[in-house]
Amino acid sequence: MPFFSVVIPLYNKENYIEATVKSVLNQSFADFELLIINDASTDASLEKVIGLASAKVKIIKHSKNKGLSATRNTGISAASAQYITFLDADDTWDSNFLATIANLIQEFPEANLFATHYLEIYSKSVALKPKSPIQKNDPFIVANFFEASLNQPIYCPSSLCVHKIVLESVGNYNEQITFAEDVDFNIRANLTFQLAYAPKSLVHYNMFSENKITTSSVKNKVIPNLDSYEKDTKGNPSLKRYLDFHRYIFAKMYKMEKDKQTYQKLKKAIAKDPFVSGLNPSQRLLLIAPRKLLLFVQYLKQYLVKKGYRITTY
């Protein structure tokens, strides 16, 4: 039995998948199996990896496209290791990523979630470290994931490892959700289990490829049901702020998509008291700003970030 099962969901990433797979095969910690789940790609993605199949690399094919959550779940079902790591098909790992996760597992036996920091890749020449409240350099147990992730997440989907006990307890990825699936899973997992964290940026998180939240549309998508977690906010104010922050993010996107009904529903659920919602004055202003202003701000942010400059309300 391998120590890690590495799950790569693959759909139409022919320009990235070879580098992604290579970053796994070049890991300094070699006790792993690699599961590539092809979700009925229509480009040359499958052809790029088909020749890599071996005892260590298994390719599983969906006969029809099922979506990201279902593809990850297929990998989870096929995994033979107790520790499962996820790597999106357009991201890459530093060669010491798995070794660092293995060290976290050994150092923090009380944890069942393990993650590292990451770099956001906007172009071949622009890589930015996400803004984080964490000032530590050494690995530690995160006391409050929701508080630490109120701005940008402290880990990305490709820098997370979970013990199988997490999935058995809180469930797999919700296959009904087609946008921000990770937000829903992160809430369930971090409500119940401890997270061991290494502040090293060991993942290159590709922000300019297809299907990223920074460039995707929410039109005709299903977002997480944040209201279902309101019951868990009693005595947990940081979770309430986490929920309201994501309502703020989604509400702006729906306004830009001209979906006023969903925008109003999300806006109404945000606490009016800024000390409860956690939204700062700039965020509260953008929440009620005209659609044209939001579109301009979005364009400006995307333009500047590709030049290496990040403007944010965080």
JSON list of N, CA and C in Angstrom, two decimals, residues 214-249:
[
{"chain": "A", "resi": 214, "resn": "THR", "atom": "N", "xyz": [-11.14, 33.08, -10.63]},
{"chain": "A", "resi": 214, "resn": "THR", "atom": "CA", "xyz": [-10.81, 34.45, -11.01]},
{"chain": "A", "resi": 214, "resn": "THR", "atom": "C", "xyz": [-11.32, 34.81, -12.39]},
{"chain": "A", "resi": 215, "resn": "THR", "atom": "N", "xyz": [-11.53, 33.82, -13.23]},
{"chain": "A", "resi": 215, "resn": "THR", "atom": "CA", "xyz": [-11.94, 34.09, -14.61]},
{"chain": "A", "resi": 215, "resn": "THR", "atom": "C", "xyz": [-13.26, 33.43, -14.99]},
{"chain": "A", "resi": 216, "resn": "SER", "atom": "N", "xyz": [-13.79, 32.57, -14.12]},
{"chain": "A", "resi": 216, "resn": "SER", "atom": "CA", "xyz": [-14.99, 31.81, -14.45]},
{"chain": "A", "resi": 216, "resn": "SER", "atom": "C", "xyz": [-16.26, 32.63, -14.24]},
{"chain": "A", "resi": 217, "resn": "SER", "atom": "N", "xyz": [-17.32, 32.17, -14.87]},
{"chain": "A", "resi": 217, "resn": "SER", "atom": "CA", "xyz": [-18.63, 32.77, -14.71]},
{"chain": "A", "resi": 217, "resn": "SER", "atom": "C", "xyz": [-19.47, 31.89, -13.78]},
{"chain": "A", "resi": 218, "resn": "VAL", "atom": "N", "xyz": [-20.36, 32.52, -13.01]},
{"chain": "A", "resi": 218, "resn": "VAL", "atom": "CA", "xyz": [-21.26, 31.75, -12.15]},
{"chain": "A", "resi": 218, "resn": "VAL", "atom": "C", "xyz": [-22.58, 31.45, -12.85]},
{"chain": "A", "resi": 219, "resn": "LYS", "atom": "N", "xyz": [-22.73, 31.94, -14.07]},
{"chain": "A", "resi": 219, "resn": "LYS", "atom": "CA", "xyz": [-23.97, 31.72, -14.81]},
{"chain": "A", "resi": 219, "resn": "LYS", "atom": "C", "xyz": [-24.23, 30.23, -14.99]},
{"chain": "A", "resi": 220, "resn": "ASN", "atom": "N", "xyz": [-25.43, 29.81, -14.63]},
{"chain": "A", "resi": 220, "resn": "ASN", "atom": "CA", "xyz": [-25.86, 28.41, -14.74]},
{"chain": "A", "resi": 220, "resn": "ASN", "atom": "C", "xyz": [-25.04, 27.46, -13.87]},
{"chain": "A", "resi": 221, "resn": "LYS", "atom": "N", "xyz": [-24.36, 27.99, -12.88]},
{"chain": "A", "resi": 221, "resn": "LYS", "atom": "CA", "xyz": [-23.58, 27.16, -11.96]},
{"chain": "A", "resi": 221, "resn": "LYS", "atom": "C", "xyz": [-24.31, 27.04, -10.62]},
{"chain": "A", "resi": 222, "resn": "VAL", "atom": "N", "xyz": [-23.97, 26.02, -9.87]},
{"chain": "A", "resi": 222, "resn": "VAL", "atom": "CA", "xyz": [-24.53, 25.82, -8.53]},
{"chain": "A", "resi": 222, "resn": "VAL", "atom": "C", "xyz": [-23.43, 26.11, -7.52]},
{"chain": "A", "resi": 223, "resn": "ILE", "atom": "N", "xyz": [-23.66, 27.11, -6.68]},
{"chain": "A", "resi": 223, "resn": "ILE", "atom": "CA", "xyz": [-22.67, 27.48, -5.66]},
{"chain": "A", "resi": 223, "resn": "ILE", "atom": "C", "xyz": [-23.00, 26.74, -4.35]},
{"chain": "A", "resi": 224, "resn": "PRO", "atom": "N", "xyz": [-22.06, 26.73, -3.41]},
{"chain": "A", "resi": 224, "resn": "PRO", "atom": "CA", "xyz": [-22.34, 26.07, -2.12]},
{"chain": "A", "resi": 224, "resn": "PRO", "atom": "C", "xyz": [-23.53, 26.71, -1.41]},
{"chain": "A", "resi": 225, "resn": "ASN", "atom": "N", "xyz": [-24.28, 25.90, -0.70]},
{"chain": "A", "resi": 225, "resn": "ASN", "atom": "CA", "xyz": [-25.40, 26.38, 0.11]},
{"chain": "A", "resi": 225, "resn": "ASN", "atom": "C", "xyz": [-24.84, 26.87, 1.45]},
{"chain": "A", "resi": 226, "resn": "LEU", "atom": "N", "xyz": [-24.41, 28.10, 1.47]},
{"chain": "A", "resi": 226, "resn": "LEU", "atom": "CA", "xyz": [-23.80, 28.65, 2.67]},
{"chain": "A", "resi": 226, "resn": "LEU", "atom": "C", "xyz": [-24.80, 28.74, 3.82]},
{"chain": "A", "resi": 227, "resn": "ASP", "atom": "N", "xyz": [-26.07, 28.90, 3.51]},
{"chain": "A", "resi": 227, "resn": "ASP", "atom": "CA", "xyz": [-27.09, 28.99, 4.56]},
{"chain": "A", "resi": 227, "resn": "ASP", "atom": "C", "xyz": [-27.14, 27.72, 5.41]},
{"chain": "A", "resi": 228, "resn": "SER", "atom": "N", "xyz": [-26.78, 26.59, 4.83]},
{"chain": "A", "resi": 228, "resn": "SER", "atom": "CA", "xyz": [-26.85, 25.32, 5.56]},
{"chain": "A", "resi": 228, "resn": "SER", "atom": "C", "xyz": [-25.85, 25.26, 6.71]},
{"chain": "A", "resi": 229, "resn": "TYR", "atom": "N", "xyz": [-24.88, 26.18, 6.71]},
{"chain": "A", "resi": 229, "resn": "TYR", "atom": "CA", "xyz": [-23.88, 26.20, 7.78]},
{"chain": "A", "resi": 229, "resn": "TYR", "atom": "C", "xyz": [-24.14, 27.28, 8.82]},
{"chain": "A", "resi": 230, "resn": "GLU", "atom": "N", "xyz": [-25.24, 28.03, 8.65]},
{"chain": "A", "resi": 230, "resn": "GLU", "atom": "CA", "xyz": [-25.55, 29.08, 9.62]},
{"chain": "A", "resi": 230, "resn": "GLU", "atom": "C", "xyz": [-25.73, 28.51, 11.03]},
{"chain": "A", "resi": 231, "resn": "LYS", "atom": "N", "xyz": [-26.27, 27.31, 11.13]},
{"chain": "A", "resi": 231, "resn": "LYS", "atom": "CA", "xyz": [-26.48, 26.69, 12.44]},
{"chain": "A", "resi": 231, "resn": "LYS", "atom": "C", "xyz": [-25.16, 26.46, 13.17]},
{"chain": "A", "resi": 232, "resn": "ASP", "atom": "N", "xyz": [-24.08, 26.37, 12.43]},
{"chain": "A", "resi": 232, "resn": "ASP", "atom": "CA", "xyz": [-22.77, 26.12, 13.04]},
{"chain": "A", "resi": 232, "resn": "ASP", "atom": "C", "xyz": [-22.07, 27.40, 13.47]},
{"chain": "A", "resi": 233, "resn": "THR", "atom": "N", "xyz": [-22.69, 28.55, 13.19]},
{"chain": "A", "resi": 233, "resn": "THR", "atom": "CA", "xyz": [-22.03, 29.82, 13.52]},
{"chain": "A", "resi": 233, "resn": "THR", "atom": "C", "xyz": [-22.25, 30.23, 14.96]},
{"chain": "A", "resi": 234, "resn": "LYS", "atom": "N", "xyz": [-23.19, 29.58, 15.65]},
{"chain": "A", "resi": 234, "resn": "LYS", "atom": "CA", "xyz": [-23.42, 29.90, 17.06]},
{"chain": "A", "resi": 234, "resn": "LYS", "atom": "C", "xyz": [-22.18, 29.56, 17.87]},
{"chain": "A", "resi": 235, "resn": "GLY", "atom": "N", "xyz": [-21.60, 30.57, 18.49]},
{"chain": "A", "resi": 235, "resn": "GLY", "atom": "CA", "xyz": [-20.37, 30.37, 19.24]},
{"chain": "A", "resi": 235, "resn": "GLY", "atom": "C", "xyz": [-19.15, 30.27, 18.35]},
{"chain": "A", "resi": 236, "resn": "ASN", "atom": "N", "xyz": [-19.33, 30.52, 17.05]},
{"chain": "A", "resi": 236, "resn": "ASN", "atom": "CA", "xyz": [-18.22, 30.44, 16.09]},
{"chain": "A", "resi": 236, "resn": "ASN", "atom": "C", "xyz": [-18.28, 31.66, 15.17]},
{"chain": "A", "resi": 237, "resn": "PRO", "atom": "N", "xyz": [-17.95, 32.85, 15.70]},
{"chain": "A", "resi": 237, "resn": "PRO", "atom": "CA", "xyz": [-18.08, 34.08, 14.90]},
{"chain": "A", "resi": 237, "resn": "PRO", "atom": "C", "xyz": [-17.19, 34.11, 13.67]},
{"chain": "A", "resi": 238, "resn": "SER", "atom": "N", "xyz": [-16.06, 33.43, 13.72]},
{"chain": "A", "resi": 238, "resn": "SER", "atom": "CA", "xyz": [-15.17, 33.42, 12.56]},
{"chain": "A", "resi": 238, "resn": "SER", "atom": "C", "xyz": [-15.79, 32.67, 11.39]},
{"chain": "A", "resi": 239, "resn": "LEU", "atom": "N", "xyz": [-16.58, 31.63, 11.68]},
{"chain": "A", "resi": 239, "resn": "LEU", "atom": "CA", "xyz": [-17.29, 30.93, 10.61]},
{"chain": "A", "resi": 239, "resn": "LEU", "atom": "C", "xyz": [-18.33, 31.84, 9.98]},
{"chain": "A", "resi": 240, "resn": "LYS", "atom": "N", "xyz": [-19.04, 32.62, 10.79]},
{"chain": "A", "resi": 240, "resn": "LYS", "atom": "CA", "xyz": [-20.02, 33.56, 10.25]},
{"chain": "A", "resi": 240, "resn": "LYS", "atom": "C", "xyz": [-19.34, 34.56, 9.32]},
{"chain": "A", "resi": 241, "resn": "ARG", "atom": "N", "xyz": [-18.19, 35.07, 9.73]},
{"chain": "A", "resi": 241, "resn": "ARG", "atom": "CA", "xyz": [-17.46, 36.01, 8.86]},
{"chain": "A", "resi": 241, "resn": "ARG", "atom": "C", "xyz": [-17.00, 35.33, 7.58]},
{"chain": "A", "resi": 242, "resn": "TYR", "atom": "N", "xyz": [-16.59, 34.07, 7.70]},
{"chain": "A", "resi": 242, "resn": "TYR", "atom": "CA", "xyz": [-16.15, 33.30, 6.53]},
{"chain": "A", "resi": 242, "resn": "TYR", "atom": "C", "xyz": [-17.31, 33.13, 5.55]},
{"chain": "A", "resi": 243, "resn": "LEU", "atom": "N", "xyz": [-18.49, 32.78, 6.07]},
{"chain": "A", "resi": 243, "resn": "LEU", "atom": "CA", "xyz": [-19.67, 32.63, 5.22]},
{"chain": "A", "resi": 243, "resn": "LEU", "atom": "C", "xyz": [-20.05, 33.94, 4.57]},
{"chain": "A", "resi": 244, "resn": "ASP", "atom": "N", "xyz": [-20.06, 35.02, 5.36]},
{"chain": "A", "resi": 244, "resn": "ASP", "atom": "CA", "xyz": [-20.46, 36.32, 4.80]},
{"chain": "A", "resi": 244, "resn": "ASP", "atom": "C", "xyz": [-19.45, 36.85, 3.80]},
{"chain": "A", "resi": 245, "resn": "PHE", "atom": "N", "xyz": [-18.17, 36.54, 4.00]},
{"chain": "A", "resi": 245, "resn": "PHE", "atom": "CA", "xyz": [-17.17, 36.95, 3.03]},
{"chain": "A", "resi": 245, "resn": "PHE", "atom": "C", "xyz": [-17.42, 36.28, 1.68]},
{"chain": "A", "resi": 246, "resn": "HIS", "atom": "N", "xyz": [-17.76, 35.00, 1.70]},
{"chain": "A", "resi": 246, "resn": "HIS", "atom": "CA", "xyz": [-18.02, 34.30, 0.44]},
{"chain": "A", "resi": 246, "resn": "HIS", "atom": "C", "xyz": [-19.36, 34.73, -0.16]},
{"chain": "A", "resi": 247, "resn": "ARG", "atom": "N", "xyz": [-20.33, 35.06, 0.68]},
{"chain": "A", "resi": 247, "resn": "ARG", "atom": "CA", "xyz": [-21.56, 35.64, 0.14]},
{"chain": "A", "resi": 247, "resn": "ARG", "atom": "C", "xyz": [-21.26, 36.94, -0.60]},
{"chain": "A", "resi": 248, "resn": "TYR", "atom": "N", "xyz": [-20.38, 37.75, -0.02]},
{"chain": "A", "resi": 248, "resn": "TYR", "atom": "CA", "xyz": [-19.95, 39.00, -0.64]},
{"chain": "A", "resi": 248, "resn": "TYR", "atom": "C", "xyz": [-19.30, 38.74, -2.00]},
{"chain": "A", "resi": 249, "resn": "ILE", "atom": "N", "xyz": [-18.39, 37.76, -2.06]},
{"chain": "A", "resi": 249, "resn": "ILE", "atom": "CA", "xyz": [-17.71, 37.42, -3.32]},
{"chain": "A", "resi": 249, "resn": "ILE", "atom": "C", "xyz": [-18.73, 36.96, -4.37]}
]
